[in-house]
Structures are given as structure tokens and as C-alpha cells.
GROMACS .gro file of C-alpha atoms in nm:
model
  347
    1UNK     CA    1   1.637   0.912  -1.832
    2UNK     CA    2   1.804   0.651  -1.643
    3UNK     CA    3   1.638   0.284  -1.509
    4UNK     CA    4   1.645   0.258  -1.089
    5UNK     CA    5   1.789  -0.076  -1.008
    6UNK     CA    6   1.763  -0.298  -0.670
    7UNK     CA    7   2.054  -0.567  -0.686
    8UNK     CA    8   2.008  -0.792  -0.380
    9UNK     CA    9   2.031  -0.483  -0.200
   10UNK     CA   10   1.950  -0.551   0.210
   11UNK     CA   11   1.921  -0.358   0.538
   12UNK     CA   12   1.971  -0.517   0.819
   13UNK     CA   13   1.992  -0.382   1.210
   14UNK     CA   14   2.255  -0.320   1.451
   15UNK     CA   15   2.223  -0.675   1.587
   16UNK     CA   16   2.227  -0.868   1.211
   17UNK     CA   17   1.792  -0.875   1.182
   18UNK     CA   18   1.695  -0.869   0.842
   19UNK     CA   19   1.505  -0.517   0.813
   20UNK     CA   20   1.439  -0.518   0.434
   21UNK     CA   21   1.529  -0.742   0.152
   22UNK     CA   22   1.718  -0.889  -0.021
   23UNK     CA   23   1.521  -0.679  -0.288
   24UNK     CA   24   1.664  -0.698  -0.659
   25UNK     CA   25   1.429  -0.544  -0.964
   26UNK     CA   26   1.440  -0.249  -1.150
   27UNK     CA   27   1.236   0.047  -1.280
   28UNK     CA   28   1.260   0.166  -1.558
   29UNK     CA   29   1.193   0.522  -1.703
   30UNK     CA   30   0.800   0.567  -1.764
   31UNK     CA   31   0.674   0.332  -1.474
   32UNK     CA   32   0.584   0.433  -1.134
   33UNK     CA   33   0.580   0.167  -0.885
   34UNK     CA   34   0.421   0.136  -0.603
   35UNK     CA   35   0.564  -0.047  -0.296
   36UNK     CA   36   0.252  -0.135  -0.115
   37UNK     CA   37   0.236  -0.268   0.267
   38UNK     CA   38   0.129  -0.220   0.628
   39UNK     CA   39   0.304  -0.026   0.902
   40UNK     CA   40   0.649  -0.126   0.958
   41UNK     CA   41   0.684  -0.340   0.625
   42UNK     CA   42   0.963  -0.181   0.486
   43UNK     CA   43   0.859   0.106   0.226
   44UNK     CA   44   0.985   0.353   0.403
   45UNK     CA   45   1.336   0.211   0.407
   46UNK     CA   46   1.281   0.106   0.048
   47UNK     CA   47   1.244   0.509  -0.041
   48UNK     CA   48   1.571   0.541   0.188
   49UNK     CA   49   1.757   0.337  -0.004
   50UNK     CA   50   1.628   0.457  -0.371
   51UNK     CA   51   1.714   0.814  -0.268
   52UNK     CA   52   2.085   0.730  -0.130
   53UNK     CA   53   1.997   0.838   0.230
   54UNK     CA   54   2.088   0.528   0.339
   55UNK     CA   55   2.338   0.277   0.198
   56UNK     CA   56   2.247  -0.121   0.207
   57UNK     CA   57   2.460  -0.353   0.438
   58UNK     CA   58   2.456  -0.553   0.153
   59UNK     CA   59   2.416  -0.533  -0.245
   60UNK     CA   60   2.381  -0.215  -0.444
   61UNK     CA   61   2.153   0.055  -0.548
   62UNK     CA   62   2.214   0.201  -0.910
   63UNK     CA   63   2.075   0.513  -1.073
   64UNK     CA   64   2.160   0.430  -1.431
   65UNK     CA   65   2.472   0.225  -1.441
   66UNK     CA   66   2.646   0.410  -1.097
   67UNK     CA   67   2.572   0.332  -0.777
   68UNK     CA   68   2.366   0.610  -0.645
   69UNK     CA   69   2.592   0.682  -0.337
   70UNK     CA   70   2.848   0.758  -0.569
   71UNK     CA   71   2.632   1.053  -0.747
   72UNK     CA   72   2.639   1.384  -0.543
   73UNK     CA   73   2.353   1.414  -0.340
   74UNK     CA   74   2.243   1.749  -0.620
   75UNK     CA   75   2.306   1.532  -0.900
   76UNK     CA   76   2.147   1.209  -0.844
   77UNK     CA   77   1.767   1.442  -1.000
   78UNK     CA   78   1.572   1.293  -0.749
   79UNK     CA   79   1.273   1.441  -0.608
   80UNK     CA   80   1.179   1.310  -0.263
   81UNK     CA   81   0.843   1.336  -0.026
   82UNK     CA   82   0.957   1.182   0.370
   83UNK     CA   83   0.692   1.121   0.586
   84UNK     CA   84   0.742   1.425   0.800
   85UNK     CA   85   0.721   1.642   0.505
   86UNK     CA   86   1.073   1.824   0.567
   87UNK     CA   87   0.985   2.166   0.500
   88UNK     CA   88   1.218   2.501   0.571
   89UNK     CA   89   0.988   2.658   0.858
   90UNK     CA   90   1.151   2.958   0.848
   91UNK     CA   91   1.076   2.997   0.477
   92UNK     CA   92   0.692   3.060   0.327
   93UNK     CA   93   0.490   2.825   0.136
   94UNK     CA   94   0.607   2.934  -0.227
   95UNK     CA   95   0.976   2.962  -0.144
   96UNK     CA   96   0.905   2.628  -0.017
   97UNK     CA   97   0.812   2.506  -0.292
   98UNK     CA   98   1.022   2.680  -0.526
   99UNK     CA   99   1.324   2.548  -0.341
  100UNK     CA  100   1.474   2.299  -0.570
  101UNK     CA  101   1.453   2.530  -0.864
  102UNK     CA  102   1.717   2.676  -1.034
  103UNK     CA  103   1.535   3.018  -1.011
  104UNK     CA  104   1.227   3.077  -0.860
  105UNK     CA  105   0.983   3.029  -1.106
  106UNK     CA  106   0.618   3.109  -0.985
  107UNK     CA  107   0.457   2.939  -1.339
  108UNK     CA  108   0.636   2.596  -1.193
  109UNK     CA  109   0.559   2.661  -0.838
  110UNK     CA  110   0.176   2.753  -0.937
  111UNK     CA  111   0.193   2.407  -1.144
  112UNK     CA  112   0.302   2.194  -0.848
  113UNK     CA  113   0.078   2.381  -0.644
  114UNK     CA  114  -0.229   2.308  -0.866
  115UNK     CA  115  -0.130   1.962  -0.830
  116UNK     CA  116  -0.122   1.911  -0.429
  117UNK     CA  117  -0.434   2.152  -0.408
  118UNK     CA  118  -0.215   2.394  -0.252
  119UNK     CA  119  -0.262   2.744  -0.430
  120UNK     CA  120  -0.481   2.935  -0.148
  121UNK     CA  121  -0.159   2.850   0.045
  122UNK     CA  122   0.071   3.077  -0.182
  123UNK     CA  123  -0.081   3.374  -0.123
  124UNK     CA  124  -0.226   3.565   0.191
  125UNK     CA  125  -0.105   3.597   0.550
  126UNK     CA  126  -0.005   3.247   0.696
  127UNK     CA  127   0.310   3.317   0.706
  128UNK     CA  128   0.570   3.052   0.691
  129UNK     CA  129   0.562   2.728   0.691
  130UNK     CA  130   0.567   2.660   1.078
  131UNK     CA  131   0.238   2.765   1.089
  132UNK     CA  132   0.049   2.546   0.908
  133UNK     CA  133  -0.155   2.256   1.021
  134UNK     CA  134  -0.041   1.860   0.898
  135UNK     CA  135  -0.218   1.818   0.631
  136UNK     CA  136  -0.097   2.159   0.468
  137UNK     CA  137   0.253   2.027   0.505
  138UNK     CA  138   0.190   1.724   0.350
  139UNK     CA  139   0.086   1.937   0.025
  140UNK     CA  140   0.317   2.172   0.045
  141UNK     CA  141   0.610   1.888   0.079
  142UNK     CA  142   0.416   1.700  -0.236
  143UNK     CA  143   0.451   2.024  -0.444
  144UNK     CA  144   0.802   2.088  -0.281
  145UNK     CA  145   0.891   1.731  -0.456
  146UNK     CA  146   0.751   1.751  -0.770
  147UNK     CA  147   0.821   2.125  -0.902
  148UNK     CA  148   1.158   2.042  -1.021
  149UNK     CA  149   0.995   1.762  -1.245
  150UNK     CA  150   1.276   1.554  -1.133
  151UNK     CA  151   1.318   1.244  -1.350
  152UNK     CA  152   1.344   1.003  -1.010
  153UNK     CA  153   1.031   1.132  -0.816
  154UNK     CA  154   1.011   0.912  -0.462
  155UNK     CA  155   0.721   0.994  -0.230
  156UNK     CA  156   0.632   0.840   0.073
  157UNK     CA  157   0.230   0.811   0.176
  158UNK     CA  158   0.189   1.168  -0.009
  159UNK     CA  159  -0.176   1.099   0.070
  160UNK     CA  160  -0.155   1.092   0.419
  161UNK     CA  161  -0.317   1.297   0.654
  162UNK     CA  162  -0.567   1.418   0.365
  163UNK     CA  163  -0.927   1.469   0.407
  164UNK     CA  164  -1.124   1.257   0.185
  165UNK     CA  165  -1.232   1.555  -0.095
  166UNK     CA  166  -0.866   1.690  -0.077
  167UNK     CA  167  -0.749   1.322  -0.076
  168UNK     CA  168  -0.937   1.251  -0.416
  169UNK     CA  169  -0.850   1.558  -0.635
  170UNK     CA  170  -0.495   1.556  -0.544
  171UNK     CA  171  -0.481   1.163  -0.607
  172UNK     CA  172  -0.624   1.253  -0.953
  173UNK     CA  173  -0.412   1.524  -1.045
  174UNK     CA  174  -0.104   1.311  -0.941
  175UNK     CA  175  -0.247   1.013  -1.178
  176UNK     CA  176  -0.233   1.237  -1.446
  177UNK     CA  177   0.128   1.385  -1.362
  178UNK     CA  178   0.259   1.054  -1.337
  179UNK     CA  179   0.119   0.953  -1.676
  180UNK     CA  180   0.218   1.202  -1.869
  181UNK     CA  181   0.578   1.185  -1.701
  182UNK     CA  182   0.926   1.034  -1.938
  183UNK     CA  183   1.125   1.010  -1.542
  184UNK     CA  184   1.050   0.727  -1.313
  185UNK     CA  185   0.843   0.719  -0.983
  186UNK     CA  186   0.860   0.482  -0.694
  187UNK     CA  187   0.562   0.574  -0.410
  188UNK     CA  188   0.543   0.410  -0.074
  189UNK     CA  189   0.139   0.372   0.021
  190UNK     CA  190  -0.099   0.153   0.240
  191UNK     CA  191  -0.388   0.115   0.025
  192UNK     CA  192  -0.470  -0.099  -0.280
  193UNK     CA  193  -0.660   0.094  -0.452
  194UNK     CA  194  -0.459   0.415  -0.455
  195UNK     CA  195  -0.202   0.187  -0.603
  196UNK     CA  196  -0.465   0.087  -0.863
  197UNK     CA  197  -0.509   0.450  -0.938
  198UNK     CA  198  -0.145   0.554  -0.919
  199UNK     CA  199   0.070   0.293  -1.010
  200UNK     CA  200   0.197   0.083  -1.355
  201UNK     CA  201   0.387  -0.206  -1.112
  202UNK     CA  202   0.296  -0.293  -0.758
  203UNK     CA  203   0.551  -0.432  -0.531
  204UNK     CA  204   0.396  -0.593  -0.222
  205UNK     CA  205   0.630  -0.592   0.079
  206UNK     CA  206   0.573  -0.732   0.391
  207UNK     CA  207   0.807  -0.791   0.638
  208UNK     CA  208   1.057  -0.633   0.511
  209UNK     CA  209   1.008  -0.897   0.222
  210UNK     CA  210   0.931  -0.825  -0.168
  211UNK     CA  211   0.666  -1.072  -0.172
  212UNK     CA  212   0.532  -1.032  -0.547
  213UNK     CA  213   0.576  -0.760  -0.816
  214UNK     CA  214   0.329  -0.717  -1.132
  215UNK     CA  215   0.092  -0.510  -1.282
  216UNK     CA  216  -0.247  -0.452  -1.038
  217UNK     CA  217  -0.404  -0.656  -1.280
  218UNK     CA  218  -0.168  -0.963  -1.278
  219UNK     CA  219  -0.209  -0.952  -0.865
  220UNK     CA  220  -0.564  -0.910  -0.830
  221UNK     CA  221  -0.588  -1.200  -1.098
  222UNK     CA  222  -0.278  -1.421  -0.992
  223UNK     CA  223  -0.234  -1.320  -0.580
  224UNK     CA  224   0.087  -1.552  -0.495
  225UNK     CA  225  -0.004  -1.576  -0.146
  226UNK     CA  226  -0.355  -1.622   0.062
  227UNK     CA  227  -0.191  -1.335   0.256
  228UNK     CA  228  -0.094  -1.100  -0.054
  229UNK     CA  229  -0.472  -1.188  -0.161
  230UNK     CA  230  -0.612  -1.080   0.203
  231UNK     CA  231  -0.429  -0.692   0.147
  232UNK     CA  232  -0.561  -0.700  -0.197
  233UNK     CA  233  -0.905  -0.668  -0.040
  234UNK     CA  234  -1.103  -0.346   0.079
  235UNK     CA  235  -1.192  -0.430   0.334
  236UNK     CA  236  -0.858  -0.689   0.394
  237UNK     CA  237  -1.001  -1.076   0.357
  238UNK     CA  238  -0.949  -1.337   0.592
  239UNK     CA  239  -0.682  -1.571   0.523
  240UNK     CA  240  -0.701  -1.921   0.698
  241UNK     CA  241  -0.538  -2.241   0.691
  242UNK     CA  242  -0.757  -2.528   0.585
  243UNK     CA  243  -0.721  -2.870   0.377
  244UNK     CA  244  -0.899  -2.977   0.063
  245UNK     CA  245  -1.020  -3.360   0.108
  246UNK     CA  246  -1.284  -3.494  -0.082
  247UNK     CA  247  -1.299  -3.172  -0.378
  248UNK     CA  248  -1.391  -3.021  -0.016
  249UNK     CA  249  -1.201  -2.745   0.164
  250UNK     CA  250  -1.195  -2.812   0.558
  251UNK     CA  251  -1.146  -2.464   0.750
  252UNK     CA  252  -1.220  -2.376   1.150
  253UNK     CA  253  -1.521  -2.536   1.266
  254UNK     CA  254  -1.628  -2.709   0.950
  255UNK     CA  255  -1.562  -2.788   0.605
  256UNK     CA  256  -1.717  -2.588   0.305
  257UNK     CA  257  -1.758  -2.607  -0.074
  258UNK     CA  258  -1.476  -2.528  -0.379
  259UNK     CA  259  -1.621  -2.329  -0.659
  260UNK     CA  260  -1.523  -2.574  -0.908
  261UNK     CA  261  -1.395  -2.947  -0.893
  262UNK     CA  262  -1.050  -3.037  -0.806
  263UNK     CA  263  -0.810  -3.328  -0.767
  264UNK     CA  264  -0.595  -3.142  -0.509
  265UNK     CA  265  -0.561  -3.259  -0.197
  266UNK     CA  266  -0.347  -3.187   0.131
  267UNK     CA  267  -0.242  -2.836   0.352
  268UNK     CA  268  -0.395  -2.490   0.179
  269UNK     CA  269  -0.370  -2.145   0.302
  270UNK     CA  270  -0.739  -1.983   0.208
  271UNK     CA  271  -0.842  -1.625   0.168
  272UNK     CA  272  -1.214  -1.536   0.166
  273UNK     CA  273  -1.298  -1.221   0.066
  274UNK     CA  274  -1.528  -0.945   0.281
  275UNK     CA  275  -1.878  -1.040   0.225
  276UNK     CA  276  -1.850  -1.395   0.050
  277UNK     CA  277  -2.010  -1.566   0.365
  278UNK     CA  278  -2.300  -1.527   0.524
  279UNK     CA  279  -2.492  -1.674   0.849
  280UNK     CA  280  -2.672  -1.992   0.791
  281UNK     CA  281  -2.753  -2.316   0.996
  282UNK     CA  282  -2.528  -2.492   0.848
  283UNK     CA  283  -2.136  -2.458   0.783
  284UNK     CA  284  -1.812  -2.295   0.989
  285UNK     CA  285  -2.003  -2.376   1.337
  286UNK     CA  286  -1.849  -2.225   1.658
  287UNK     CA  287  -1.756  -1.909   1.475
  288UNK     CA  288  -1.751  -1.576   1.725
  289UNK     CA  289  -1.901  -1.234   1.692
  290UNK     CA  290  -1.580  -0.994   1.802
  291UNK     CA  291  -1.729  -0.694   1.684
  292UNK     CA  292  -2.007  -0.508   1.500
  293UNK     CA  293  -1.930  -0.258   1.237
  294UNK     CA  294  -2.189  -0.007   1.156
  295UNK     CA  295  -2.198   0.061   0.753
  296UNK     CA  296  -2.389   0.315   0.522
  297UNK     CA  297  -2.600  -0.002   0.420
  298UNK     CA  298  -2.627  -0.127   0.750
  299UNK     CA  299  -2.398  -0.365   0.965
  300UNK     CA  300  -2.138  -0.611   0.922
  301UNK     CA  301  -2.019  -0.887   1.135
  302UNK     CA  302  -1.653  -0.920   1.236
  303UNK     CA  303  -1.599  -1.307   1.341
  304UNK     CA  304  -1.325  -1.471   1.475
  305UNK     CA  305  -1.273  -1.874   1.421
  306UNK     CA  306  -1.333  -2.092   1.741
  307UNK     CA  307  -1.102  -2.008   2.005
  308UNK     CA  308  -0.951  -2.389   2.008
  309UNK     CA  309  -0.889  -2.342   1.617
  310UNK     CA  310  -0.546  -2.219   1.696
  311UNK     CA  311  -0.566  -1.937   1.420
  312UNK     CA  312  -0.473  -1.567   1.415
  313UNK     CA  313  -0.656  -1.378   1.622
  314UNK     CA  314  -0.652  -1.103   1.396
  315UNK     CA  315  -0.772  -1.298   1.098
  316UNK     CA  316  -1.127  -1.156   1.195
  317UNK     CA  317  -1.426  -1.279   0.886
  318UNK     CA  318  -1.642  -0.983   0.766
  319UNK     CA  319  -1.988  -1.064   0.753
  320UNK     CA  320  -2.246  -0.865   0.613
  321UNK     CA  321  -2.538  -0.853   0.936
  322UNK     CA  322  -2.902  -0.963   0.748
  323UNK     CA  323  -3.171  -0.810   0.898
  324UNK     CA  324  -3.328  -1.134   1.060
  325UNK     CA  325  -2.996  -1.180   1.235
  326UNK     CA  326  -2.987  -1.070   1.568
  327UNK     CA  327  -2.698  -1.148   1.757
  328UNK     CA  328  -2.453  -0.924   1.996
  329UNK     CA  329  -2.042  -0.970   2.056
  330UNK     CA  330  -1.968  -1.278   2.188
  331UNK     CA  331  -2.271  -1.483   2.049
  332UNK     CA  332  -2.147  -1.783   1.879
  333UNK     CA  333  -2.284  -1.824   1.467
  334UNK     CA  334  -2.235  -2.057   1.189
  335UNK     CA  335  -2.130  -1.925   0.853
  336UNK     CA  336  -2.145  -2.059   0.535
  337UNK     CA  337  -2.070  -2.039   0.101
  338UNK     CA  338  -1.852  -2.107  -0.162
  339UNK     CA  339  -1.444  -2.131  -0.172
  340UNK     CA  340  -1.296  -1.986  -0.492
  341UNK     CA  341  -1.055  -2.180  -0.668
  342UNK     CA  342  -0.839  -1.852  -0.693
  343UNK     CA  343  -0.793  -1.834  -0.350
  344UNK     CA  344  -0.671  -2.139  -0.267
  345UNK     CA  345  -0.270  -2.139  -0.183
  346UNK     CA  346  -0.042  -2.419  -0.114
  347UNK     CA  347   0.018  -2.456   0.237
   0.00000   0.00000   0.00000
């Protein structure tokens, strides 16, 4: 089994922007990591990169101690999952599937199959692959991927597109691949907690930037950033710029308690997390009702700071609605409670 290594490796556009990187760390055989981000972060090129379909303007890629453009494309043992699935149309689900086998083998296939919750697609009359709807690709191109048990597995959002029961069991079943797997694994997803669920390491891009790598324990503990601390949230937090004066934090609209004493003083970035404030009289005044989100146990408030606060628009608060508070979108509330020390940054 051979380590996947990042040395200062960068992409970069036609007209010199900075797309990803520079991104140096490696993984080694056992570990899956999981390069988590939004939309457009860089993952995706990440995967690119890791599989040798694209080459870095800059640094290297190594598969072991050879750069991996230098390993034919059938020898580099990588198994790879693209976001539009890549399937052979013209061929049927199992043959499919059974593609990067050295012989069909319908014990492997049926295996891989299990595993994307796949199997009522191998037999029957749907016919080939061109026929089936997007979130029977997406399995199909998971079990595609991992039949081979290739010791570099790289999948991009293989839970995409998957309905929430679907979504679960394959999730598991993957888990428990993964685990059991000697080869390494690098997955590209949106959400924290698959990555708590699938992953050893997390790498949190953004930007095209490696922001922070550790265990999902180490991050959710030790966030480096109000803003890696906001995605670390379900729902995503609210990270604001404030300044602690007085053992006080002062934020949009008002100032507000620390959890515990403190000596610091000057420019902070702050996250709060979904449901740590509440309406009160007293507190963030000036605050603004953008939305209200309906909830299976009842309603929460989205607020945006005052509009003079010069913040991000899109850093919206998430307030759970009490059921003495009536207000609509638009009305104007004060909210209120306790910073913790944890999510205090330096500015």
C-alpha cells in the first residue's frame, strides 16, 4: 500500500488566479480523509489532482514515492467516483460495475452492489445504464468505484442525489467498507457530519484554501477559524466580528457576555452556534427578522445584524421562535446569551 502525498501542489487558471492550494499533506494507507467545503471550494479539483486527471501548475502529486502522472493511468490502482457518475450507457448495470475487474466476477459485483444499495438494479429489465434516473447512477458509479477494492479509492459527493433512507444505509455500509479497508480513501463532501461518520482526517477547504486538517474531534474541539467553526455547525453558525473590552464581547447592536473571564482584549472574529441566543429585552438591539423557518418542533428565526453594522449579509443568526414571540420578516428584535470562550478567534 502506498501513502498519497500533496507537496505544495497548486492549480491555478488561465489568467494566474489561484484555484486551489498550495496544498502539501499526505495520507497514508488506512485513513480516509475527507476534504470538506461548500460549492466551488476546491474538492473537486483536489480529487482531480489525487487521481492524475489533472497535473498542478505547480508542485507535485506522489502515489508512493513517483509522481502519479508518471504511473500509467491502469496502474496508478485508483478507484474514482466524478460527480457525473461516468457510466458506459451503452453497457447494463452489472457490466457496469464489473468494469474494472479483471474478469467479471458477479460475487464482487454483488458485494459492491450490496454496498451502494444497488442489487434490484442487477437484475430485471432496465436495460442499460442510459435509462436510469440520477440517483441510480450515482449508485451504480459508487459500486463501479469500489468493486475493484482499489487501494486509492477517491469519490466525489457519492451521497449526492440520495434520498434520505437510501442516503443512510449506503452511508453506513460505506463506514464499514472504509474501516475495514488496508488502501487509502480521500472523499470530497459538503456536510459535517457525513465526514464525522466517514472520515479518520478532515481537511477543510475553502477557497480553494486547506484551511485546517485533524481528526473531527480535534476540529469540533480546536476550530482554527470563527469561519471553520460556523461549517462545523448543523445548521452553519453565525460568525461575526466583534471586540472583547471589559471581559465583555461587543458584537452588532450591542455587547454581550463571555462564558468565562478573560484578560483579552482588542479585534475577535465570533461564531455563535444555531440556537445559543434567544429573544429578550435586553442585548444585540436592532437585530432583523429575514426569514422564518418552519421546524418539526416548531419555528426558528433567521436574523440578520442591523443593516448599518456593515456585516455579511449572509451571516444570518438562527433563533429558535418561543411561543410568546410573535413577530413577522422585517420586525426588528433584540437577542441575547452567553459567548463561549471556544469561539472566540483573533481578528
Amino acid at each position: 500500500m502506498k501513502a498519497l502525498r500533496f507537496e505544495d501542489a497548486e492549480v491555478r487558471s488561465g489568467t494566474g488566479r489561484t484555484l486551489l492550494g498550495p496544498i502539501t499533506m499526505t495520507i497514508d494507507p488506512g485513513t480516509t480523509l475527507v476534504a470538506c467545503g461548500s460549492t466551488g471550494a476546491g474538492k473537486s479539483l483536489l480529487l482531480e489532482l489525487a487521481s492524475g486527471m489533472r497535473r498542478p501548475d505547480s508542485g507535485t502529486v506522489r502515489l508512493g514515492d513517483r509522481d502519479v502522472h508518471r504511473i500509467p493511468p491502469a496502474r496508478r490502482g485508483i478507484g474514482l467516483l466524478t460527480q457525473d457518475a461516468a457510466l458506459y450507457d451503452h453497457l447494463g448495470v452489472q457490466a457496469n460495475i464489473a468494469f474494472g475487474l479483471p474478469a467479471v466476477d458477479p460475487t464482487r459485483v454483488e458485494q459492491a452492489a450490496t454496498v451502494a444499495d444497488c442489487r434490484d438494479l442487477l437484475t430485471g429489465d432496465r436495460g442499460r445504464c442510459g435509462t436510469l434516473s440520477g440517483g441510480e447512477r450515482r449508485r451504480v458509479a459508487l459500486a463501479k468505484a469500489i468493486a475493484p477494492a482499489p487501494p486509492c479509492l477517491l469519490l466525489d459527493e457519492p451521497l449526492a442525489g440520495l434520498d434520505p433512507i437510501i442516503r443512510q444505509a449506503v452511508r453506513s455500509r460505506l463506514a464499514a467498507l472504509l474501516e475495514a479497508s488496508d488502501g487509502l480513501a480521500v472523499l470530497a463532501l459538503h456536510d459535517f457530519e457525513d465526514a464525522v461518520v466517514l472520515g479518520d482526517r478532515v481537511a477543510i477547504i475553502d477557497g480553494g484554501r486547506l484551511l485546517q486538517v485533524g481528526t473531527c474531534e480535534d476540529l469540533m474541539e480546536r476550530p482554527g477559524s470563527a469561519r471553520i467553526a460556523a461549517r462545523l455547525q448543523n445548521p452553519p453558525g453565525c460568525s461575526l466580528p466583534g471586540r472583547i473590552e471589559g471581559g465583555q464581547v461587543l458584537l452588532p447592536g450591542g455587547r454581550l457576555p463571555l462564558a468565562e473571564p478573560t484578560s483579552r482584549t482588542g479585534a475577535v472574529e465570533v461564531m455563535i452556534p444555531p440556537h445559543a441566543m434567544r429573544v429578550a429585552e435586553e442585548g444585540l438591539s436592532g437585530w432583523i427578522v429575514v426569514s422564518i423557518e418552519k421546524t418539526r418542533d416548531g419555528a426558528d428565526l433567521l436574523v440578520s445584524a442591523p443593516l448599518d453594522a456593515g456585516t455579511d449579509p449572509r451571516a444570518l443568526l438562527r433563533v429558535r421562535q418561543e411561543d410568546d414571540c410573535h413577530v413577522t420578516p422585517g420586525s426588528e428584535v433584540t437577542v441575547t446569551g452567553t459567548i463561549e470562550n471556544r469561539f472566540v478567534f483573533g481578528s
